[in-house]
mmCIF file of C-alpha atoms in Angstrom:
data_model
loop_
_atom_site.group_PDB
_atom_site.id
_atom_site.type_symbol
_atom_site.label_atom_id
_atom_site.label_comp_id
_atom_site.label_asym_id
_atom_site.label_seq_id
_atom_site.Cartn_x
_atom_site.Cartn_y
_atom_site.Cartn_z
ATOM 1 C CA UNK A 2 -21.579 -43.208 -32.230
ATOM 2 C CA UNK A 3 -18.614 -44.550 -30.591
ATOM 3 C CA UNK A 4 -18.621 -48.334 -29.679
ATOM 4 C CA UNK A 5 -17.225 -47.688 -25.915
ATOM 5 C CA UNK A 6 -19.565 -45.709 -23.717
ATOM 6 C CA UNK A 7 -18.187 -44.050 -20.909
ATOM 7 C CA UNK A 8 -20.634 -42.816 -18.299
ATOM 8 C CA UNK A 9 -20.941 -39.969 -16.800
ATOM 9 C CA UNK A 10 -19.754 -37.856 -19.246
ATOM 10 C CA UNK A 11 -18.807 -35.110 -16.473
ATOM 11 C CA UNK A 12 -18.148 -35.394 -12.600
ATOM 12 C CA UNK A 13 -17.569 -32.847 -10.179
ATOM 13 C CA UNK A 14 -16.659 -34.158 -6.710
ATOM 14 C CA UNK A 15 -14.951 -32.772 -3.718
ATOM 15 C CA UNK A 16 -11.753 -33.823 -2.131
ATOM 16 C CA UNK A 17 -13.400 -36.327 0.454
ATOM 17 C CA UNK A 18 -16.280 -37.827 -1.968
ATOM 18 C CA UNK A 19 -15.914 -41.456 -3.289
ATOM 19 C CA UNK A 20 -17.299 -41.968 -7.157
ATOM 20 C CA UNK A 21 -16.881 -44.866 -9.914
ATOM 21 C CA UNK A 22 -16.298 -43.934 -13.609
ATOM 22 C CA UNK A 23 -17.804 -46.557 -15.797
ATOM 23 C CA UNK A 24 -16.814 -47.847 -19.167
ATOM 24 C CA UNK A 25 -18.941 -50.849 -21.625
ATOM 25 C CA UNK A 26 -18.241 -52.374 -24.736
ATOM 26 C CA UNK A 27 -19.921 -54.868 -27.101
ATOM 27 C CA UNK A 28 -17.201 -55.656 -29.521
ATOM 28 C CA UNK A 29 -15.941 -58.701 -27.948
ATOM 29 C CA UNK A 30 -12.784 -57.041 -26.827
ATOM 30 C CA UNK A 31 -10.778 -58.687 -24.246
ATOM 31 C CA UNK A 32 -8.230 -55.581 -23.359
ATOM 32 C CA UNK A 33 -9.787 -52.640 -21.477
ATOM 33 C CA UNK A 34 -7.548 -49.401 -20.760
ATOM 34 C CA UNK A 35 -7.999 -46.742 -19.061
ATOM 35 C CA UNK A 36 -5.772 -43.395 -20.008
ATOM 36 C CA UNK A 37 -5.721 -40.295 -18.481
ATOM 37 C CA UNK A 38 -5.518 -36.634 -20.410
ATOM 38 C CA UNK A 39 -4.210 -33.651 -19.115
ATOM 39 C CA UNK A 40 -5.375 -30.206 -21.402
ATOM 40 C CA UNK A 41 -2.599 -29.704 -24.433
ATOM 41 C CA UNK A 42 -1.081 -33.077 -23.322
ATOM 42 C CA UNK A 43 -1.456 -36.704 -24.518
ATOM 43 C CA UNK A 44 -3.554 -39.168 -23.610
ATOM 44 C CA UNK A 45 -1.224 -40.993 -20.434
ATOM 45 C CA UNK A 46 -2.130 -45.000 -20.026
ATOM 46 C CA UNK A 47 -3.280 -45.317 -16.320
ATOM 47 C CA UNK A 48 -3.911 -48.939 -16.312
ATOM 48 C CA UNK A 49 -4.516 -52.376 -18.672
ATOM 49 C CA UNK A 50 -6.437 -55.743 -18.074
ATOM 50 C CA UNK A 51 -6.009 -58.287 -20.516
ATOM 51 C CA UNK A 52 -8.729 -61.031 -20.327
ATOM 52 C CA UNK A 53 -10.318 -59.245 -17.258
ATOM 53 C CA UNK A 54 -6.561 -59.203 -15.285
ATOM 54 C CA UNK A 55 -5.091 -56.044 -14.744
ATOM 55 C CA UNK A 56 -1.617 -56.328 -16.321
ATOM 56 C CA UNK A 57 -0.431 -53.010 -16.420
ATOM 57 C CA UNK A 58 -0.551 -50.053 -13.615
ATOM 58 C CA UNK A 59 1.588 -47.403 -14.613
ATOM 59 C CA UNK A 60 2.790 -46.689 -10.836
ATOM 60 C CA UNK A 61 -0.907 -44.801 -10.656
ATOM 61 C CA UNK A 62 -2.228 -43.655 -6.528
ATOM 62 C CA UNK A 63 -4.282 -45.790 -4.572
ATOM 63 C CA UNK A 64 -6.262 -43.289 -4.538
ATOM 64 C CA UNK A 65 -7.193 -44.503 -8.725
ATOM 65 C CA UNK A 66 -8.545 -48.070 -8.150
ATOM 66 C CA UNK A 67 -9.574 -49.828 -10.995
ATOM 67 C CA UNK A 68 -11.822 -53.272 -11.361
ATOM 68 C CA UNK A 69 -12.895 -55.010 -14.353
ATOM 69 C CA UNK A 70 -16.305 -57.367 -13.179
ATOM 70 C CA UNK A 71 -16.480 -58.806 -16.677
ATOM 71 C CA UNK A 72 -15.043 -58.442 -20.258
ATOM 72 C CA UNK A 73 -17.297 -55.855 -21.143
ATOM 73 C CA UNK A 74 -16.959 -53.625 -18.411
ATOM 74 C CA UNK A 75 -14.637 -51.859 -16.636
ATOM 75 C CA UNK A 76 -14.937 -49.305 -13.418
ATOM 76 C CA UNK A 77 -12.360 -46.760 -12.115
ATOM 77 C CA UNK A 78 -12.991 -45.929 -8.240
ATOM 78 C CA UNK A 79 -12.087 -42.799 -7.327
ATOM 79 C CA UNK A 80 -11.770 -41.908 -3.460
ATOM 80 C CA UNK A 81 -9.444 -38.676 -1.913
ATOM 81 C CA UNK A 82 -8.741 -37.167 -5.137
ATOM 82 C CA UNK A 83 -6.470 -34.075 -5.515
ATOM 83 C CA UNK A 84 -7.340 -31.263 -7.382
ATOM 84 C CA UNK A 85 -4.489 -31.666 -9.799
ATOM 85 C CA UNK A 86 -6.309 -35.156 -10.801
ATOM 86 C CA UNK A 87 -8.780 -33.376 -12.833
ATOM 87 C CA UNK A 88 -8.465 -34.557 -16.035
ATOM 88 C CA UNK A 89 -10.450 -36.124 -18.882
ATOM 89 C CA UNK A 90 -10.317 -40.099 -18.648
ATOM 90 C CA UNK A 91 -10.400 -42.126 -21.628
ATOM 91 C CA UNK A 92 -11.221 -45.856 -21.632
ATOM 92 C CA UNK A 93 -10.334 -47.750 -24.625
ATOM 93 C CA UNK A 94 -11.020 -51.302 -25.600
ATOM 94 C CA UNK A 95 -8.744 -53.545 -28.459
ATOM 95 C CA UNK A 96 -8.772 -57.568 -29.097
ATOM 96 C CA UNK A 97 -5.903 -58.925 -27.103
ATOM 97 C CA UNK A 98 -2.661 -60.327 -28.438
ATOM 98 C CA UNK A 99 0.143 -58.691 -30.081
ATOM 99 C CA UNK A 100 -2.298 -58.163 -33.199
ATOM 100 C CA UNK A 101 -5.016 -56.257 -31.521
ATOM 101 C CA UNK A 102 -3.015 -54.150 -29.224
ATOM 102 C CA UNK A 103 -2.397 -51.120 -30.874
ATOM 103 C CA UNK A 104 -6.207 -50.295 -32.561
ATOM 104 C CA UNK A 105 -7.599 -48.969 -29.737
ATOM 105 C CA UNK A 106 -11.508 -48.321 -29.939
ATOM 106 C CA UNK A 107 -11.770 -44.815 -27.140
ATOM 107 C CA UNK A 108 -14.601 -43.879 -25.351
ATOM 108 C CA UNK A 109 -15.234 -39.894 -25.424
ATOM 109 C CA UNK A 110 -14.154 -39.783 -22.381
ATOM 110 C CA UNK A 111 -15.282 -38.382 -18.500
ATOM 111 C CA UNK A 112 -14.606 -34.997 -17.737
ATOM 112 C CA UNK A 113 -13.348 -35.228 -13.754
ATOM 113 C CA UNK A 114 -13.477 -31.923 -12.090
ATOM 114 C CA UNK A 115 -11.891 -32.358 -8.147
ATOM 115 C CA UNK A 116 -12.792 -29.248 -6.062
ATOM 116 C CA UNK B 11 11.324 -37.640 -21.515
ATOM 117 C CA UNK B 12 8.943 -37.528 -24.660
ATOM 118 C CA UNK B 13 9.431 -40.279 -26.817
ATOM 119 C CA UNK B 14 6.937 -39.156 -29.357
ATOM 120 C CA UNK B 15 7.042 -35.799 -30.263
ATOM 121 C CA UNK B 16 4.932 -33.848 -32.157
ATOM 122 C CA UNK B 17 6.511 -30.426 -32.732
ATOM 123 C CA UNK B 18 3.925 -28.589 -34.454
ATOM 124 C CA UNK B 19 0.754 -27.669 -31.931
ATOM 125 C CA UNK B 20 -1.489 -26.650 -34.870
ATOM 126 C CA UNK B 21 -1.408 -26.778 -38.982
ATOM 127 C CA UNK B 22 -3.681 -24.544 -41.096
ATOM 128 C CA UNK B 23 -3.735 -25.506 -44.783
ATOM 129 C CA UNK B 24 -6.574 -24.007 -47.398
ATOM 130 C CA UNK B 25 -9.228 -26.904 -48.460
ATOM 131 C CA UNK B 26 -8.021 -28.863 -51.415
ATOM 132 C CA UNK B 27 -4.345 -28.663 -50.559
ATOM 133 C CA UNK B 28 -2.096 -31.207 -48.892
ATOM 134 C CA UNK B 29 -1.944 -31.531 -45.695
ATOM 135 C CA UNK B 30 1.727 -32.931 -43.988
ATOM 136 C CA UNK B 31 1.522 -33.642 -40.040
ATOM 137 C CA UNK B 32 5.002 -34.737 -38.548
ATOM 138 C CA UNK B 33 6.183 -36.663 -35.750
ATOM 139 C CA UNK B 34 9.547 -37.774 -34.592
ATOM 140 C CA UNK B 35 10.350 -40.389 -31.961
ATOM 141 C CA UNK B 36 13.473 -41.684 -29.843
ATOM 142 C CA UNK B 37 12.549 -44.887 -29.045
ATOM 143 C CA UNK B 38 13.479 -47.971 -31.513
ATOM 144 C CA UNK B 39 12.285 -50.527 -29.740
ATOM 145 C CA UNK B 40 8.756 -48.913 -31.234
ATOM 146 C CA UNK B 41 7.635 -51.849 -33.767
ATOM 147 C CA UNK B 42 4.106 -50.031 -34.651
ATOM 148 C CA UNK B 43 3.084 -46.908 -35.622
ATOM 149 C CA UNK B 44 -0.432 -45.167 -35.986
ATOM 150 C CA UNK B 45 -2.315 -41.499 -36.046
ATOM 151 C CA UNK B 46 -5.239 -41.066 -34.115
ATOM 152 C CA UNK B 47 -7.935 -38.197 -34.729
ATOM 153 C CA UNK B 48 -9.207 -36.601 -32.083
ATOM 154 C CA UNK B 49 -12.831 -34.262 -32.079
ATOM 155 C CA UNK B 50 -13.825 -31.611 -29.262
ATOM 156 C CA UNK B 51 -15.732 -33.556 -26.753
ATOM 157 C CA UNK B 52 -14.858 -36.910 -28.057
ATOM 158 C CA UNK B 53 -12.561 -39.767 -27.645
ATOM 159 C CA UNK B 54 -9.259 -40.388 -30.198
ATOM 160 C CA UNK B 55 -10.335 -42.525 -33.192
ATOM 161 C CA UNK B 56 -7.905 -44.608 -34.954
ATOM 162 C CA UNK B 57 -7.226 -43.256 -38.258
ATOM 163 C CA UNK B 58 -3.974 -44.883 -39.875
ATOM 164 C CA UNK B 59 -1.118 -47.408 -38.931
ATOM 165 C CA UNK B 60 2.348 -48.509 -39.969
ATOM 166 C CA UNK B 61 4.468 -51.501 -39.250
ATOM 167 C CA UNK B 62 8.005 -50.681 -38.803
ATOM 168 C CA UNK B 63 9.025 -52.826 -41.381
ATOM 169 C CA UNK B 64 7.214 -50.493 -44.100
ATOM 170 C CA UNK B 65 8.048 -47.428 -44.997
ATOM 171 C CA UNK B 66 4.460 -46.272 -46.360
ATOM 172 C CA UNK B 67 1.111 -47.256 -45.756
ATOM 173 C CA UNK B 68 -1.857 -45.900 -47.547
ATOM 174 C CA UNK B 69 -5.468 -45.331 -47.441
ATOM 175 C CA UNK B 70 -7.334 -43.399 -49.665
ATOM 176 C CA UNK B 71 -6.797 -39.685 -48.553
ATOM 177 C CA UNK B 72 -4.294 -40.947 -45.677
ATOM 178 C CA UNK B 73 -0.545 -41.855 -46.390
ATOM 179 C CA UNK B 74 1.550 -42.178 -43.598
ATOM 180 C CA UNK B 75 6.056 -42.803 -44.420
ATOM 181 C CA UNK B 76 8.532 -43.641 -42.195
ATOM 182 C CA UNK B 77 11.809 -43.022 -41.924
ATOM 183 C CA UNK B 78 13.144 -45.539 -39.750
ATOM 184 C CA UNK B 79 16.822 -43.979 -40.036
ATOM 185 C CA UNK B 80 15.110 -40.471 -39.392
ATOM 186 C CA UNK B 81 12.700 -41.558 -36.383
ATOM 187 C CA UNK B 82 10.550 -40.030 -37.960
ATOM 188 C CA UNK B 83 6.891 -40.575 -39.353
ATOM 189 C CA UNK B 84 4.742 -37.981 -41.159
ATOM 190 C CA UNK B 85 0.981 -38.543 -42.072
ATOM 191 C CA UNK B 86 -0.364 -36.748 -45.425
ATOM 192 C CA UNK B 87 -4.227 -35.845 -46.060
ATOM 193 C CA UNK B 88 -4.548 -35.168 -49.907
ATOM 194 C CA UNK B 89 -6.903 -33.333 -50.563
ATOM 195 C CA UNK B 90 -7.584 -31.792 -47.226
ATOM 196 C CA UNK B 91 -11.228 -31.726 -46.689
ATOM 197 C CA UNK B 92 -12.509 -28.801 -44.136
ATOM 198 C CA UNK B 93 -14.036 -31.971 -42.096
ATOM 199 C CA UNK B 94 -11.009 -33.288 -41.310
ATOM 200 C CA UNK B 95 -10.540 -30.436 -39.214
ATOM 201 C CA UNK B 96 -9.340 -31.932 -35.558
ATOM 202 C CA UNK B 97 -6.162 -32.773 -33.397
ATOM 203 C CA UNK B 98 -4.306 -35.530 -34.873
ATOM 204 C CA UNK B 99 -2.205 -37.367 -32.744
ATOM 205 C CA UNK B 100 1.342 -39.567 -33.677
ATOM 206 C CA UNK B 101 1.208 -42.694 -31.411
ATOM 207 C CA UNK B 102 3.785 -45.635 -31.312
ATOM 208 C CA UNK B 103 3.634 -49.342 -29.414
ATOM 209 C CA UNK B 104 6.138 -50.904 -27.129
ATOM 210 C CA UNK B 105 6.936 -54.671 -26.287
ATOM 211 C CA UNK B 106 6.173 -54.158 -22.532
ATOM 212 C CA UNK B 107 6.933 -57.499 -21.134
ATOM 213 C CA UNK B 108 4.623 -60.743 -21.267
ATOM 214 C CA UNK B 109 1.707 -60.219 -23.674
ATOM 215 C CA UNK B 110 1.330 -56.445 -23.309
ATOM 216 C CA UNK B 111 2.395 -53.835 -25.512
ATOM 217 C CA UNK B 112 2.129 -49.915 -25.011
ATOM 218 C CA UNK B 113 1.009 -46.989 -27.025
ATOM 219 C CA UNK B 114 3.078 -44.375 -26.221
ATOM 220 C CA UNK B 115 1.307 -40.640 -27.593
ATOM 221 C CA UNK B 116 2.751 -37.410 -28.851
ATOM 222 C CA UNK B 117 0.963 -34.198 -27.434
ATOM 223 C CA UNK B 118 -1.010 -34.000 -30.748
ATOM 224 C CA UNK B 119 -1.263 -31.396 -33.814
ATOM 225 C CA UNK B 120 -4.557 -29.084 -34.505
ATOM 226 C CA UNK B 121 -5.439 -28.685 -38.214
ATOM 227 C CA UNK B 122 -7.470 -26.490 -39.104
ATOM 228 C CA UNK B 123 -8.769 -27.121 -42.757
ATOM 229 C CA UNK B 124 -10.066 -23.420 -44.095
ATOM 230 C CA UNK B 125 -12.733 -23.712 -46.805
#
């Protein structure tokens, strides 16, 4: 069982709808990611927090908002999607520092259908 | 522009035998190296890393070289086991400024163990 549980595991929602993808972990990790994966293409970093502050955003859309409430969890907010945003999303979690930041612990991931 | 490539799409080898996945990259500011596995319907799980100050790294049926002068890292499964069956992906980290660092991922190799 993987130690970061992403919920749900699929989502269909039309162009208009507003939904939340979740992500939890339990290993005391204090860097939360979020990637996004394409079919046949690699996993694409979105966004980072480090210690619950986002420190990376990879020039993502509003329309992707992302909020970490605590170190265990971390939400992605999804409002006016495009069809071309379907996609699986991955959330990760690794201990912070220049140590940590590289053995990244993945959720299995939502499957986001926009219609 | 990729700067981790993984040229192959898919590997079959016949159960017993070595298996040899390669990746090349253009980057050289990369200063860590790993290889992810990746199962249908679930998230990448770390398999393997290598500082760039090594040139092999090994653990139990997993070596992974590099070839700094090359740019290029390969990751060998002896003896290839019919479970290990999955896409591997080649993934490198990136000083990104302050205390973050980035994994950069290649598009990822299917092997296909036969028994």
């Amino acid at each position: 069982d993987t130690e970061v549980t992403q919920t749900p595991k699929h989502l269909v929602m039309g162009m208009t709808n507003k939904k939340s993808l979740k992500c939890e972990q339990h290993m005391g990790h204090r860097a939360m990611y979020w990637y996004k994966q394409k079919a046949k293409k690699p996993p694409e970093l979105m966004f980072v927090y480090s210690y619950e502050k986002l420190s990376i955003n990879e020039s993502v859309p509003s329309r992707f908002s992302p909020e970490c409430p605590n170190s265990s969890l971390l939400n992605l907010h999804l409002h006016a999607l495009q069809p071309e945003d379907s996609a699986l999303y991955l959330c990760a979690s690794s201990q912070a520092g220049r140590r940590g930041w590289y053995t990244l612990h993945f959720g299995n991931g939502t499957r986001l259908t926009v219609t | 522009d990729q700067q981790v490539k993984q040229n192959s799409p898919s590997l079959s080898v016949q159960e017993g035998r070595i298996s040899i996945l390669n990746c090349d990259y253009t980057n050289s500011m990369f200063d860590y190296f790993l290889w992810y596995k990746k199962y249908p319907a679930e998230g990448p799980t770390f398999l393997i890393s290598i500082s760039s100050i090594k040139d092999k790294n090994e653990d139990g049926r997993f070596t992974v070289f590099l070839n700094k002068s090359a740019k290029h890292l390969s990751l060998h499964i002896v003896p290839s086991q019919p479970g290990d069956s999955a896409v591997y992906f080649c993934a490198a980290r990136a000083y990104s400024g302050g205390s973050n660092y980035k994994l950069t991922f290649g598009k990822g190799t299917l092997l296909t163990v036969n028994p």
